[in-house]
Amino acid sequence: MASYIILAVIFLVFMIVIWQIGKLLELISVIRGKKETDVASSNNVLALLFGMLGGLFLLATTWSYFYFKPTFLPESASVHGEEIDSMIETTFFFTGLVFFLTHIALFYFGFKYRYSIKRKARYFAHSNMLEIVWTIIPAIVLTVLVIQGADAWYNITGEPEEDAYEIEATAYQFGWFFRYPGKDKELGRTNFNLISAQNPVGIATKGIIEAKLAELESEIKDLVGKREKALEKEAEEEEKNKGGHGEEHGEEAEHEEHQPSTIYDDKLKRRRLQYNHIYQFYEKIKQETAETGKDILAYGKDDIMVASELYLPVDKEVLMRLRARDVLHSFYLPHFRVKMDCVPGIPTRFKFTPRYTTEEMRKMVNNPEFNFELACAEMCGKGHFGMQKYVYVEPLEMVEKWLDGKPKFAEAPAEIPAEGK
Amino acid sequence: MSLLEQDIHYPAPKETLHDSHNGHDDHHEEHHKGNFWTTYIFSTDHKMISKQFLFTGIFWAIIGGGMSMIFRLKLAYPEANFAFLEAFLGKWVENGQIVPEFYYAMVTMHGIILVFFVLTAGLSGTFANFLIPLQIGARDMASPFMNALSYWFFFLASIVIFVSLFVPTGAASGGWTLYPPLSALPQAMPGSGLGMTLLLTGVALFIVSSLLGGLNYIVTIINMRTKGMKLMRMPLTIWAILFTAIIGVLAFPALLAAAVLLIFDRSFGTSFYLSEIFIGNEPLMRLGGSPILFQHLFWFLGHPEVYIIILPAMGIVSEVLATNSRKPIFGYRAMVLSLLAIVVLSFIVWAHHMFVSGLNPFIGSIFMFFTLAIAIPSAIKVFNWITTIWQGNINFTPAMLFSLAFVSTFISGGLTGIWLGNSTIDIQLHDNYFVVAHFHIVMGTSAIFGMFAGIYHWFPKMFGRLMNRHLGYVHFFFSFIGAYGVFWPMHYMGMSGVPRRYYEFGNFDTFRDFGDLNIFITVCAIIAYSAQFIFVVNFVMSILKGKKLTSLNPWKSTTLEWTAPIHPGHGNWPGPIPEVHRWPYDYSKPGAEEDHIPQTEPVKKHEISH
């Protein structure tokens, strides 16, 4: 408490000191015979300070740019990143130019046209010519930027190649699961109802679906049974209460054991919904299987799940399929100029082609410890800042070799680390 | 009444001059004296309501700014021991470390408070209320009672939000954008519990306040202008406020919808924003919703909101620049038209916040086009401001310095908008520090500077006293250098890929090397924040002890508010409302005796009116 009071006192003293300094300055100008609302006698000094502030500001921004440039991200490690970087360069040129011209004008005019009793301001109210000039020039520049931007944007967000290398990333609080399609080059279907510690992204295979349905069925049966029992008991109790006062002790003891039937309602409803959801999902896939003749439910069996790091092939288009399990996340590879949100319920994607292996990049940035990194770029909870994974780029054969060493989903699902650390 | 006031002669009300505009004349003197409660608290006088908005806004600015001090400390000194904060923050400091939940709550509430409670209510509420009747020549707002309601809903919202800071599970912490599912599910983050419920309630109340105020502003400006105050004779402040109110009335309902649907998802088991979620080791059986729907609704307000914030500041700056350059604002018509263009475009650019949200890329490209197009009216305004000071005769009052600084920050921040509005560049810069730099400069700092310009300029009219201008200068230089010192380096962090809303950077090789820069930013932030107390002292002490105003028109301005008495009563003009005969920017007109001709001055026989 004492510390609060001391702080408050210090604060008050500080305020009073500031006010007194202000008063003093005011007094000085009053002695000089100025009214507070007249143009200040210090107007010239202020104009000079203002001009200097502008000069200082432009120097500081220029100097700091060159000082910090070496810390900027190195050259893009992906092909499309070139387009983004060149878009930044074009925009940087135009906006930089405008920044300097307007700031020089602003601060120079401010200084130059400071108040003078000898001069009268020029009555210059409008000029259509000028307005047209500075409508058209920005319009032309912006058209250039829009065209270049839209062109790059369509290239980047366009359809992926047929044989793009598919990888799926699933974000959760707070980490990532990566899934490679395995030898069949097809990622298995998923359903969020099938998620478990052994199946962290909810891959759907025939076995998993049927086991889950059976599990839910027995759980529902169990819950229905429990609920009925509870209902019976409640009915009994009601009878008892109607019949007059029961023995107090006995009633209390019973009360403790007693579970109201309603607590099962919600759970039961949820399990039934879950059952129906999975059942419909299963039916749909069955129908699709019948129509296409492909064994869709087998796709997931040879999928390879990895949670520790992400391997990407070099010089091959990668199609990242992105999903989120719980809240929004964003798949962000700063060195590759890749960013796309992961949205629960809505799959998103991003295609890109890595063009340097980790080894090559290490040489380029002259740092043998360098690693590409994956980060989360959408606020996702208290661990948002910790969703880091290393990303390694290797030739395709090496990636495949690395994958060969990993267990397939159907073989060893338990090897996937459970949630969080 | 002081001696000074008695010296000034007011024309007596003339019954014969009554017309539809000043029908209240004979009543207003009776309203003049009420008791303490009706004069200072439940006042329906637009001037008092404006002061209420201003005081509440300053209160929130101190709180919201203080929050940024807390998270800046953490960012600069991730390893330091903050045990001394335990006395203030209690359980939110563990082992000398600010816990992430609290850090994120601070980040979130800082955003909400500054955007809505300071820069919307504090800026627009203050100056719309104060300037509309005084500058258009009206006795009060169209509905003074509704106007008072607008403040009291804001007050209620303030209380709810203030309380939400102290709930045991912590204040809302999912970022000021409140994106579900994070904000919808208490199991996703403790701050999404009671704190979020209160926040949404507060925001809903705030929207009610904003709509009540906005409708009133529009009606007043359209219907209650004095004789001769044609639309094209309105000061740019009024134009800006009119457009601000229109944007608010059209955009805020979308946010209300977003908030109400979110409340439904949170409390009544609906699934507007939720689908296929597995959380807390359990699948949530909520199907068919879309988190992206929320983003559309949110940004349908959220983007116009930045114009709600910046437009009044633009109006204030236009006014102050013209007055203190002793020159007409350059291109009045172009200024009005560019404001209009900004209003129209502001409604069709919202999805540029969602380029990488999973939005259809084609839609993204449309929004990129409109977003870059909005740079054109913005550029016109900047060029016109610069031309306004060109060949002027500049009086460097604190208000003028802040206005000039506004032009600078609006340029710096506006230009980076051209970067971020480009969907291609946004892929890389989205949600990283470049964005933080951009919007803090273009709408945060600019709007605050505009607000300061307005306060320094209209303080004499508000309180009949002058602010200490020397303290104003000190305040200005610290604020300008401090603000750029904080936000400029963030561009460089952005270019290095550093993401925003990170509690610390130690987990990443790529982001961890900005320790020194983070310290520099924090030091600048502390300096800039502390300097604001120079303003607070100046503001409070000047109200109590500032030099009394001796002339009606201290800045030799042309607009109507300076024809009202130094302490205008409820009704503003003791006599009939003055008539307007000319536009508001006749400064340094050739052939005129004075360097300013008030709007009330009839156009002379051979004078060319604007």
PDB file of C-alpha atoms in Angstrom, chain B residues 46-280:
ATOM      1  CA  HIS B  46     -24.020  18.869 -27.071  1.00  0.00           C
ATOM      2  CA  LYS B  47     -21.016  20.749 -25.686  1.00  0.00           C
ATOM      3  CA  MET B  48     -21.148  18.956 -22.361  1.00  0.00           C
ATOM      4  CA  ILE B  49     -21.728  15.590 -24.042  1.00  0.00           C
ATOM      5  CA  SER B  50     -18.728  16.266 -26.210  1.00  0.00           C
ATOM      6  CA  LYS B  51     -16.624  16.898 -23.107  1.00  0.00           C
ATOM      7  CA  GLN B  52     -17.945  13.708 -21.550  1.00  0.00           C
ATOM      8  CA  PHE B  53     -16.815  11.785 -24.628  1.00  0.00           C
ATOM      9  CA  LEU B  54     -13.457  13.518 -24.475  1.00  0.00           C
ATOM     10  CA  PHE B  55     -12.814  12.779 -20.803  1.00  0.00           C
ATOM     11  CA  THR B  56     -13.876   9.163 -21.171  1.00  0.00           C
ATOM     12  CA  GLY B  57     -11.730   8.886 -24.280  1.00  0.00           C
ATOM     13  CA  ILE B  58      -8.685  10.245 -22.469  1.00  0.00           C
ATOM     14  CA  PHE B  59      -9.307   7.852 -19.597  1.00  0.00           C
ATOM     15  CA  TRP B  60      -9.380   4.925 -22.030  1.00  0.00           C
ATOM     16  CA  ALA B  61      -6.330   6.189 -23.884  1.00  0.00           C
ATOM     17  CA  ILE B  62      -4.341   6.122 -20.650  1.00  0.00           C
ATOM     18  CA  ILE B  63      -5.553   2.594 -19.863  1.00  0.00           C
ATOM     19  CA  GLY B  64      -5.143   1.266 -23.407  1.00  0.00           C
ATOM     20  CA  GLY B  65      -1.758   2.876 -23.815  1.00  0.00           C
ATOM     21  CA  GLY B  66      -0.688   1.540 -20.426  1.00  0.00           C
ATOM     22  CA  MET B  67      -1.506  -1.973 -21.594  1.00  0.00           C
ATOM     23  CA  SER B  68       0.909  -1.563 -24.464  1.00  0.00           C
ATOM     24  CA  MET B  69       3.609  -0.668 -21.930  1.00  0.00           C
ATOM     25  CA  ILE B  70       3.100  -4.017 -20.261  1.00  0.00           C
ATOM     26  CA  PHE B  71       3.415  -6.107 -23.395  1.00  0.00           C
ATOM     27  CA  ARG B  72       6.221  -3.967 -24.786  1.00  0.00           C
ATOM     28  CA  LEU B  73       8.193  -4.619 -21.589  1.00  0.00           C
ATOM     29  CA  LYS B  74       7.732  -8.341 -22.067  1.00  0.00           C
ATOM     30  CA  LEU B  75       8.797  -8.166 -25.731  1.00  0.00           C
ATOM     31  CA  ALA B  76      11.917  -6.145 -24.998  1.00  0.00           C
ATOM     32  CA  TYR B  77      13.067  -8.113 -21.983  1.00  0.00           C
ATOM     33  CA  PRO B  78      11.840 -11.681 -22.438  1.00  0.00           C
ATOM     34  CA  GLU B  79      14.215 -12.989 -19.781  1.00  0.00           C
ATOM     35  CA  ALA B  80      13.904 -10.192 -17.237  1.00  0.00           C
ATOM     36  CA  ASN B  81      12.274 -10.600 -13.879  1.00  0.00           C
ATOM     37  CA  PHE B  82       9.123  -8.563 -13.549  1.00  0.00           C
ATOM     38  CA  ALA B  83       8.401  -9.533  -9.957  1.00  0.00           C
ATOM     39  CA  PHE B  84       7.717  -5.879  -9.174  1.00  0.00           C
ATOM     40  CA  LEU B  85       4.655  -6.074 -11.410  1.00  0.00           C
ATOM     41  CA  GLU B  86       3.197  -8.760  -9.176  1.00  0.00           C
ATOM     42  CA  ALA B  87       1.962  -6.041  -6.859  1.00  0.00           C
ATOM     43  CA  PHE B  88      -0.248  -4.704  -9.658  1.00  0.00           C
ATOM     44  CA  LEU B  89      -1.040  -7.756 -11.694  1.00  0.00           C
ATOM     45  CA  GLY B  90      -1.230 -10.473  -9.067  1.00  0.00           C
ATOM     46  CA  LYS B  91      -1.527 -13.971 -10.499  1.00  0.00           C
ATOM     47  CA  TRP B  92      -0.799 -12.792 -14.033  1.00  0.00           C
ATOM     48  CA  VAL B  93       2.868 -12.598 -13.143  1.00  0.00           C
ATOM     49  CA  GLU B  94       4.390 -15.967 -12.377  1.00  0.00           C
ATOM     50  CA  ASN B  95       7.991 -16.285 -11.227  1.00  0.00           C
ATOM     51  CA  GLY B  96       8.636 -12.789 -12.470  1.00  0.00           C
ATOM     52  CA  GLN B  97       7.243 -13.611 -15.905  1.00  0.00           C
ATOM     53  CA  ILE B  98       4.103 -12.135 -17.408  1.00  0.00           C
ATOM     54  CA  VAL B  99       2.045 -15.196 -18.357  1.00  0.00           C
ATOM     55  CA  PRO B 100       1.039 -15.656 -22.020  1.00  0.00           C
ATOM     56  CA  GLU B 101      -2.691 -15.547 -21.261  1.00  0.00           C
ATOM     57  CA  PHE B 102      -2.261 -12.108 -19.750  1.00  0.00           C
ATOM     58  CA  TYR B 103       0.050 -10.935 -22.484  1.00  0.00           C
ATOM     59  CA  TYR B 104      -2.545 -11.858 -25.079  1.00  0.00           C
ATOM     60  CA  ALA B 105      -5.338 -10.292 -23.036  1.00  0.00           C
ATOM     61  CA  MET B 106      -3.360  -7.055 -22.992  1.00  0.00           C
ATOM     62  CA  VAL B 107      -2.731  -7.180 -26.746  1.00  0.00           C
ATOM     63  CA  THR B 108      -6.416  -7.843 -27.395  1.00  0.00           C
ATOM     64  CA  MET B 109      -7.830  -5.235 -25.056  1.00  0.00           C
ATOM     65  CA  HIS B 110      -5.285  -2.662 -26.210  1.00  0.00           C
ATOM     66  CA  GLY B 111      -6.686  -3.053 -29.718  1.00  0.00           C
ATOM     67  CA  ILE B 112     -10.352  -3.012 -28.745  1.00  0.00           C
ATOM     68  CA  ILE B 113      -9.972  -0.049 -26.417  1.00  0.00           C
ATOM     69  CA  LEU B 114      -7.911   2.060 -28.774  1.00  0.00           C
ATOM     70  CA  VAL B 115      -9.958   1.337 -31.881  1.00  0.00           C
ATOM     71  CA  PHE B 116     -13.427   1.666 -30.423  1.00  0.00           C
ATOM     72  CA  PHE B 117     -13.237   3.549 -27.159  1.00  0.00           C
ATOM     73  CA  VAL B 118     -10.515   6.050 -27.938  1.00  0.00           C
ATOM     74  CA  LEU B 119     -10.370   6.585 -31.672  1.00  0.00           C
ATOM     75  CA  THR B 120     -14.056   6.104 -32.455  1.00  0.00           C
ATOM     76  CA  ALA B 121     -15.889   7.402 -29.400  1.00  0.00           C
ATOM     77  CA  GLY B 122     -13.134   9.658 -28.097  1.00  0.00           C
ATOM     78  CA  LEU B 123     -12.351  11.298 -31.416  1.00  0.00           C
ATOM     79  CA  SER B 124     -15.557  11.212 -33.411  1.00  0.00           C
ATOM     80  CA  GLY B 125     -17.806  11.471 -30.340  1.00  0.00           C
ATOM     81  CA  THR B 126     -15.967  14.506 -29.060  1.00  0.00           C
ATOM     82  CA  PHE B 127     -15.659  16.514 -32.229  1.00  0.00           C
ATOM     83  CA  ALA B 128     -18.911  15.513 -33.881  1.00  0.00           C
ATOM     84  CA  ASN B 129     -20.792  16.596 -30.795  1.00  0.00           C
ATOM     85  CA  PHE B 130     -18.839  19.751 -30.267  1.00  0.00           C
ATOM     86  CA  LEU B 131     -18.487  21.005 -33.804  1.00  0.00           C
ATOM     87  CA  ILE B 132     -21.684  20.065 -35.599  1.00  0.00           C
ATOM     88  CA  PRO B 133     -24.094  22.516 -33.955  1.00  0.00           C
ATOM     89  CA  LEU B 134     -21.461  25.197 -33.497  1.00  0.00           C
ATOM     90  CA  GLN B 135     -20.124  25.075 -37.032  1.00  0.00           C
ATOM     91  CA  ILE B 136     -23.393  24.669 -38.901  1.00  0.00           C
ATOM     92  CA  GLY B 137     -25.183  27.208 -36.735  1.00  0.00           C
ATOM     93  CA  ALA B 138     -27.666  25.139 -34.748  1.00  0.00           C
ATOM     94  CA  ARG B 139     -28.867  25.398 -31.177  1.00  0.00           C
ATOM     95  CA  ASP B 140     -28.108  21.763 -30.468  1.00  0.00           C
ATOM     96  CA  MET B 141     -28.386  18.359 -32.071  1.00  0.00           C
ATOM     97  CA  ALA B 142     -31.613  17.299 -33.768  1.00  0.00           C
ATOM     98  CA  SER B 143     -32.335  15.138 -30.765  1.00  0.00           C
ATOM     99  CA  PRO B 144     -30.353  16.240 -27.732  1.00  0.00           C
ATOM    100  CA  PHE B 145     -31.845  13.438 -25.682  1.00  0.00           C
ATOM    101  CA  MET B 146     -30.774  10.763 -28.152  1.00  0.00           C
ATOM    102  CA  ASN B 147     -27.387  12.388 -28.115  1.00  0.00           C
ATOM    103  CA  ALA B 148     -27.190  12.027 -24.361  1.00  0.00           C
ATOM    104  CA  LEU B 149     -28.323   8.408 -24.709  1.00  0.00           C
ATOM    105  CA  SER B 150     -25.497   7.842 -27.131  1.00  0.00           C
ATOM    106  CA  TYR B 151     -23.018   8.903 -24.474  1.00  0.00           C
ATOM    107  CA  TRP B 152     -24.664   6.843 -21.760  1.00  0.00           C
ATOM    108  CA  PHE B 153     -24.652   3.702 -23.870  1.00  0.00           C
ATOM    109  CA  PHE B 154     -20.973   4.368 -24.445  1.00  0.00           C
ATOM    110  CA  PHE B 155     -20.531   4.817 -20.710  1.00  0.00           C
ATOM    111  CA  LEU B 156     -22.328   1.544 -20.061  1.00  0.00           C
ATOM    112  CA  ALA B 157     -20.149  -0.190 -22.644  1.00  0.00           C
ATOM    113  CA  SER B 158     -17.106   1.299 -20.929  1.00  0.00           C
ATOM    114  CA  ILE B 159     -18.157  -0.096 -17.582  1.00  0.00           C
ATOM    115  CA  VAL B 160     -18.779  -3.559 -18.985  1.00  0.00           C
ATOM    116  CA  ILE B 161     -15.392  -3.569 -20.705  1.00  0.00           C
ATOM    117  CA  PHE B 162     -13.662  -2.223 -17.620  1.00  0.00           C
ATOM    118  CA  VAL B 163     -15.202  -4.943 -15.479  1.00  0.00           C
ATOM    119  CA  SER B 164     -14.141  -7.551 -18.020  1.00  0.00           C
ATOM    120  CA  LEU B 165     -10.518  -6.661 -17.259  1.00  0.00           C
ATOM    121  CA  PHE B 166     -10.893  -8.026 -13.745  1.00  0.00           C
ATOM    122  CA  VAL B 167     -12.713 -11.336 -14.175  1.00  0.00           C
ATOM    123  CA  PRO B 168     -10.833 -14.352 -12.778  1.00  0.00           C
ATOM    124  CA  THR B 169     -10.433 -16.080 -16.151  1.00  0.00           C
ATOM    125  CA  GLY B 170      -8.940 -12.926 -17.582  1.00  0.00           C
ATOM    126  CA  ALA B 171     -10.039 -10.436 -20.194  1.00  0.00           C
ATOM    127  CA  ALA B 172     -10.718 -11.483 -23.775  1.00  0.00           C
ATOM    128  CA  SER B 173      -7.466 -12.636 -25.326  1.00  0.00           C
ATOM    129  CA  GLY B 174      -8.014 -13.931 -28.855  1.00  0.00           C
ATOM    130  CA  GLY B 175      -6.861 -10.775 -30.619  1.00  0.00           C
ATOM    131  CA  TRP B 176      -9.002  -7.684 -31.178  1.00  0.00           C
ATOM    132  CA  THR B 177     -10.442  -9.210 -34.347  1.00  0.00           C
ATOM    133  CA  LEU B 178     -12.213 -11.800 -32.169  1.00  0.00           C
ATOM    134  CA  TYR B 179     -11.910 -14.529 -34.786  1.00  0.00           C
ATOM    135  CA  PRO B 180     -13.856 -17.651 -33.943  1.00  0.00           C
ATOM    136  CA  PRO B 181     -13.483 -20.537 -33.223  1.00  0.00           C
ATOM    137  CA  LEU B 182     -10.868 -19.236 -30.776  1.00  0.00           C
ATOM    138  CA  SER B 183     -13.221 -16.570 -29.432  1.00  0.00           C
ATOM    139  CA  ALA B 184     -16.202 -18.913 -29.467  1.00  0.00           C
ATOM    140  CA  LEU B 185     -14.791 -21.743 -27.389  1.00  0.00           C
ATOM    141  CA  PRO B 186     -13.863 -21.195 -23.755  1.00  0.00           C
ATOM    142  CA  GLN B 187     -11.932 -24.472 -23.878  1.00  0.00           C
ATOM    143  CA  ALA B 188      -9.603 -22.945 -26.498  1.00  0.00           C
ATOM    144  CA  MET B 189      -8.360 -20.172 -24.221  1.00  0.00           C
ATOM    145  CA  PRO B 190      -9.331 -18.972 -20.753  1.00  0.00           C
ATOM    146  CA  GLY B 191      -9.875 -15.453 -22.084  1.00  0.00           C
ATOM    147  CA  SER B 192     -12.645 -16.817 -24.294  1.00  0.00           C
ATOM    148  CA  GLY B 193     -14.747 -17.416 -21.199  1.00  0.00           C
ATOM    149  CA  LEU B 194     -16.488 -14.733 -19.189  1.00  0.00           C
ATOM    150  CA  GLY B 195     -14.048 -12.075 -20.438  1.00  0.00           C
ATOM    151  CA  MET B 196     -15.188 -12.608 -24.004  1.00  0.00           C
ATOM    152  CA  THR B 197     -18.872 -12.640 -23.030  1.00  0.00           C
ATOM    153  CA  LEU B 198     -18.450  -9.268 -21.369  1.00  0.00           C
ATOM    154  CA  LEU B 199     -16.418  -7.949 -24.259  1.00  0.00           C
ATOM    155  CA  LEU B 200     -19.094  -8.902 -26.775  1.00  0.00           C
ATOM    156  CA  THR B 201     -21.754  -7.344 -24.581  1.00  0.00           C
ATOM    157  CA  GLY B 202     -19.675  -4.203 -24.324  1.00  0.00           C
ATOM    158  CA  VAL B 203     -19.120  -4.069 -28.058  1.00  0.00           C
ATOM    159  CA  ALA B 204     -22.853  -4.518 -28.692  1.00  0.00           C
ATOM    160  CA  LEU B 205     -23.634  -1.640 -26.321  1.00  0.00           C
ATOM    161  CA  PHE B 206     -20.953   0.396 -28.010  1.00  0.00           C
ATOM    162  CA  ILE B 207     -22.587  -0.175 -31.385  1.00  0.00           C
ATOM    163  CA  VAL B 208     -25.919   1.026 -30.007  1.00  0.00           C
ATOM    164  CA  SER B 209     -24.165   4.169 -28.812  1.00  0.00           C
ATOM    165  CA  SER B 210     -22.489   4.650 -32.123  1.00  0.00           C
ATOM    166  CA  LEU B 211     -25.719   4.249 -34.099  1.00  0.00           C
ATOM    167  CA  LEU B 212     -27.658   6.627 -31.857  1.00  0.00           C
ATOM    168  CA  GLY B 213     -24.909   9.200 -32.229  1.00  0.00           C
ATOM    169  CA  GLY B 214     -24.420   8.675 -35.946  1.00  0.00           C
ATOM    170  CA  LEU B 215     -28.080   9.000 -36.913  1.00  0.00           C
ATOM    171  CA  ASN B 216     -28.276  12.166 -34.902  1.00  0.00           C
ATOM    172  CA  TYR B 217     -25.190  13.637 -36.564  1.00  0.00           C
ATOM    173  CA  ILE B 218     -26.555  12.945 -40.024  1.00  0.00           C
ATOM    174  CA  VAL B 219     -29.996  14.370 -39.320  1.00  0.00           C
ATOM    175  CA  THR B 220     -28.549  17.444 -37.667  1.00  0.00           C
ATOM    176  CA  ILE B 221     -26.178  18.212 -40.495  1.00  0.00           C
ATOM    177  CA  ILE B 222     -28.783  17.668 -43.180  1.00  0.00           C
ATOM    178  CA  ASN B 223     -31.654  19.506 -41.509  1.00  0.00           C
ATOM    179  CA  MET B 224     -30.415  22.060 -39.070  1.00  0.00           C
ATOM    180  CA  ARG B 225     -27.953  24.223 -40.923  1.00  0.00           C
ATOM    181  CA  THR B 226     -28.425  27.938 -40.413  1.00  0.00           C
ATOM    182  CA  LYS B 227     -29.603  30.229 -43.150  1.00  0.00           C
ATOM    183  CA  GLY B 228     -27.050  30.418 -45.922  1.00  0.00           C
ATOM    184  CA  MET B 229     -25.091  27.367 -44.774  1.00  0.00           C
ATOM    185  CA  LYS B 230     -25.298  25.555 -48.081  1.00  0.00           C
ATOM    186  CA  LEU B 231     -23.685  22.151 -48.242  1.00  0.00           C
ATOM    187  CA  MET B 232     -20.762  23.524 -50.191  1.00  0.00           C
ATOM    188  CA  ARG B 233     -20.246  26.177 -47.537  1.00  0.00           C
ATOM    189  CA  MET B 234     -19.758  23.668 -44.750  1.00  0.00           C
ATOM    190  CA  PRO B 235     -16.316  23.463 -43.175  1.00  0.00           C
ATOM    191  CA  LEU B 236     -14.454  20.256 -44.067  1.00  0.00           C
ATOM    192  CA  THR B 237     -14.746  19.110 -40.456  1.00  0.00           C
ATOM    193  CA  ILE B 238     -18.497  18.882 -40.930  1.00  0.00           C
ATOM    194  CA  TRP B 239     -18.161  17.094 -44.248  1.00  0.00           C
ATOM    195  CA  ALA B 240     -15.786  14.608 -42.657  1.00  0.00           C
ATOM    196  CA  ILE B 241     -18.070  14.054 -39.692  1.00  0.00           C
ATOM    197  CA  LEU B 242     -21.102  13.636 -41.946  1.00  0.00           C
ATOM    198  CA  PHE B 243     -19.329  10.968 -43.990  1.00  0.00           C
ATOM    199  CA  THR B 244     -18.020   9.315 -40.846  1.00  0.00           C
ATOM    200  CA  ALA B 245     -21.536   9.069 -39.480  1.00  0.00           C
ATOM    201  CA  ILE B 246     -22.831   7.633 -42.739  1.00  0.00           C
ATOM    202  CA  ILE B 247     -20.138   4.978 -42.762  1.00  0.00           C
ATOM    203  CA  GLY B 248     -20.865   4.158 -39.140  1.00  0.00           C
ATOM    204  CA  VAL B 249     -24.584   3.825 -39.633  1.00  0.00           C
ATOM    205  CA  LEU B 250     -24.113   1.535 -42.620  1.00  0.00           C
ATOM    206  CA  ALA B 251     -21.241  -0.564 -41.286  1.00  0.00           C
ATOM    207  CA  PHE B 252     -21.802  -1.007 -37.553  1.00  0.00           C
ATOM    208  CA  PRO B 253     -24.931  -3.154 -37.981  1.00  0.00           C
ATOM    209  CA  ALA B 254     -22.755  -5.771 -39.674  1.00  0.00           C
ATOM    210  CA  LEU B 255     -20.541  -5.922 -36.612  1.00  0.00           C
ATOM    211  CA  LEU B 256     -23.589  -6.142 -34.407  1.00  0.00           C
ATOM    212  CA  ALA B 257     -24.732  -9.126 -36.456  1.00  0.00           C
ATOM    213  CA  ALA B 258     -21.288 -10.678 -36.170  1.00  0.00           C
ATOM    214  CA  ALA B 259     -21.256 -10.155 -32.405  1.00  0.00           C
ATOM    215  CA  VAL B 260     -24.791 -11.431 -31.876  1.00  0.00           C
ATOM    216  CA  LEU B 261     -24.179 -14.575 -33.929  1.00  0.00           C
ATOM    217  CA  LEU B 262     -20.984 -15.126 -31.974  1.00  0.00           C
ATOM    218  CA  ILE B 263     -22.905 -14.752 -28.720  1.00  0.00           C
ATOM    219  CA  PHE B 264     -25.360 -17.358 -30.073  1.00  0.00           C
ATOM    220  CA  ASP B 265     -22.532 -19.731 -30.932  1.00  0.00           C
ATOM    221  CA  ARG B 266     -21.012 -19.269 -27.519  1.00  0.00           C
ATOM    222  CA  SER B 267     -24.067 -19.452 -25.346  1.00  0.00           C
ATOM    223  CA  PHE B 268     -26.928 -21.074 -27.224  1.00  0.00           C
ATOM    224  CA  GLY B 269     -25.315 -23.938 -29.078  1.00  0.00           C
ATOM    225  CA  THR B 270     -25.696 -22.641 -32.623  1.00  0.00           C
ATOM    226  CA  SER B 271     -23.044 -23.194 -35.287  1.00  0.00           C
ATOM    227  CA  PHE B 272     -22.779 -20.057 -37.357  1.00  0.00           C
ATOM    228  CA  TYR B 273     -19.015 -20.064 -37.224  1.00  0.00           C
ATOM    229  CA  LEU B 274     -18.222 -23.584 -36.101  1.00  0.00           C
ATOM    230  CA  SER B 275     -17.688 -26.765 -38.021  1.00  0.00           C
ATOM    231  CA  GLU B 276     -15.775 -30.011 -37.590  1.00  0.00           C
ATOM    232  CA  ILE B 277     -13.855 -28.998 -34.518  1.00  0.00           C
ATOM    233  CA  PHE B 278     -11.931 -31.376 -32.321  1.00  0.00           C
ATOM    234  CA  ILE B 279     -10.942 -29.719 -29.092  1.00  0.00           C
ATOM    235  CA  GLY B 280     -10.357 -30.767 -25.507  1.00  0.00           C
TER     236      GLY B 280
END
